[in-house]
Amino acid sequence: MAPMDNNTKQLYDALVNAIVSAHMQRGNLTQDEMYCLLSLLDLAMLGKDDHGFIQVLREWQACVSDPEVDEIIKATLLNIDFKKPASVQSNLETIRDLIRYNKKLRDSGSSD
């Protein structure tokens, strides 16, 4: 892992503090949500291989999703064991499939 410059370290620390505070002080996040966000932050900021996660999350947020599909994607994210590459890869594929399914739902609903 490459060392962080001072600005990146400050940003990383601020984001960690915001995530932990949202869970511990404000109760806006569950413990699982907090750990998931911290793991994603590590992927994004510490130069780890994100396995395409950031792009998949961008795709998910860019589309208008069915609420049920959103809940399934969220549950899938929360159940990833980021320490196990097989878990990351498997769940990433599941999320990609759900995004594709959601797009099909949206496209078939707009043609009615």
XYZ file of C-alpha atoms in Angstrom:
112
model
C 0.000 0.000 0.000
C 1.394 3.373 -1.023
C 1.710 6.012 1.691
C -0.964 8.717 1.616
C -0.097 12.342 1.161
C -1.231 14.683 3.921
C -4.391 15.900 2.116
C -5.497 12.356 1.289
C -4.875 11.281 4.887
C -6.944 14.190 6.194
C -9.772 13.364 3.796
C -9.627 9.669 4.725
C -9.672 10.481 8.448
C -12.588 12.902 8.020
C -14.612 10.333 6.107
C -13.895 7.618 8.687
C -14.960 9.999 11.459
C -18.163 10.924 9.597
C -19.088 7.278 8.999
C -18.372 6.214 12.590
C -20.215 9.265 13.931
C -23.245 8.491 11.759
C -23.411 5.100 13.448
C -22.263 5.765 17.011
C -23.612 9.235 17.752
C -26.521 9.808 15.404
C -27.710 6.244 14.833
C -28.186 6.887 11.110
C -26.284 3.749 10.127
C -26.472 0.212 11.397
C -23.238 -1.474 12.401
C -23.281 -3.530 9.192
C -23.790 -0.385 7.102
C -20.912 1.308 8.899
C -18.549 -1.624 8.286
C -19.591 -1.839 4.643
C -18.935 1.874 4.083
C -15.585 1.675 5.849
C -14.584 -1.292 3.681
C -15.626 0.551 0.511
C -13.699 3.610 1.679
C -10.599 1.455 2.119
C -11.054 0.077 -1.401
C -11.385 3.544 -2.872
C -8.755 5.432 -0.891
C -6.054 2.958 0.005
C -5.217 1.888 -3.502
C -6.683 -1.574 -3.091
C -8.181 -3.393 -6.068
C -11.866 -2.540 -5.882
C -12.823 -5.338 -8.318
C -14.986 -2.833 -10.202
C -17.082 -2.014 -7.148
C -16.926 1.740 -7.506
C -18.119 1.582 -11.115
C -20.954 -0.796 -10.203
C -22.057 1.500 -7.383
C -22.053 4.436 -9.800
C -24.209 2.469 -12.244
C -26.621 1.554 -9.466
C -26.974 5.134 -8.297
C -27.339 6.481 -11.841
C -30.459 4.461 -12.600
C -33.956 4.766 -11.245
C -34.298 1.557 -9.300
C -37.234 -0.505 -8.224
C -37.389 -0.252 -4.403
C -37.290 -4.042 -4.014
C -34.195 -4.291 -6.210
C -32.571 -1.508 -4.169
C -33.205 -3.435 -0.950
C -31.747 -6.625 -2.422
C -28.641 -4.760 -3.623
C -28.235 -3.126 -0.216
C -28.592 -6.495 1.564
C -26.049 -7.992 -0.834
C -23.572 -5.196 -0.101
C -23.999 -5.625 3.635
C -23.301 -9.355 3.450
C -19.990 -9.112 1.605
C -16.946 -10.351 3.457
C -14.384 -7.914 2.050
C -11.555 -10.056 3.441
C -12.486 -12.920 1.088
C -11.916 -12.237 -2.622
C -14.364 -14.997 -3.591
C -17.123 -13.321 -1.564
C -16.352 -9.950 -3.113
C -16.359 -11.328 -6.660
C -19.501 -13.417 -6.201
C -21.493 -10.596 -4.638
C -20.249 -8.111 -7.199
C -21.622 -10.355 -9.959
C -24.922 -10.618 -8.085
C -25.158 -6.827 -7.886
C -24.351 -6.506 -11.601
C -27.109 -9.019 -12.378
C -29.555 -7.073 -10.210
C -28.696 -3.823 -11.989
C -29.266 -5.495 -15.362
C -32.546 -6.941 -14.106
C -33.612 -3.522 -12.858
C -32.854 -1.974 -16.259
C -34.978 -4.652 -17.941
C -37.804 -3.938 -15.503
C -37.570 -0.225 -16.158
C -37.398 -0.662 -19.934
C -40.360 -3.056 -20.050
C -42.388 -0.737 -17.798
C -41.748 2.305 -19.972
C -43.095 0.585 -23.081
C -46.530 -0.073 -21.510
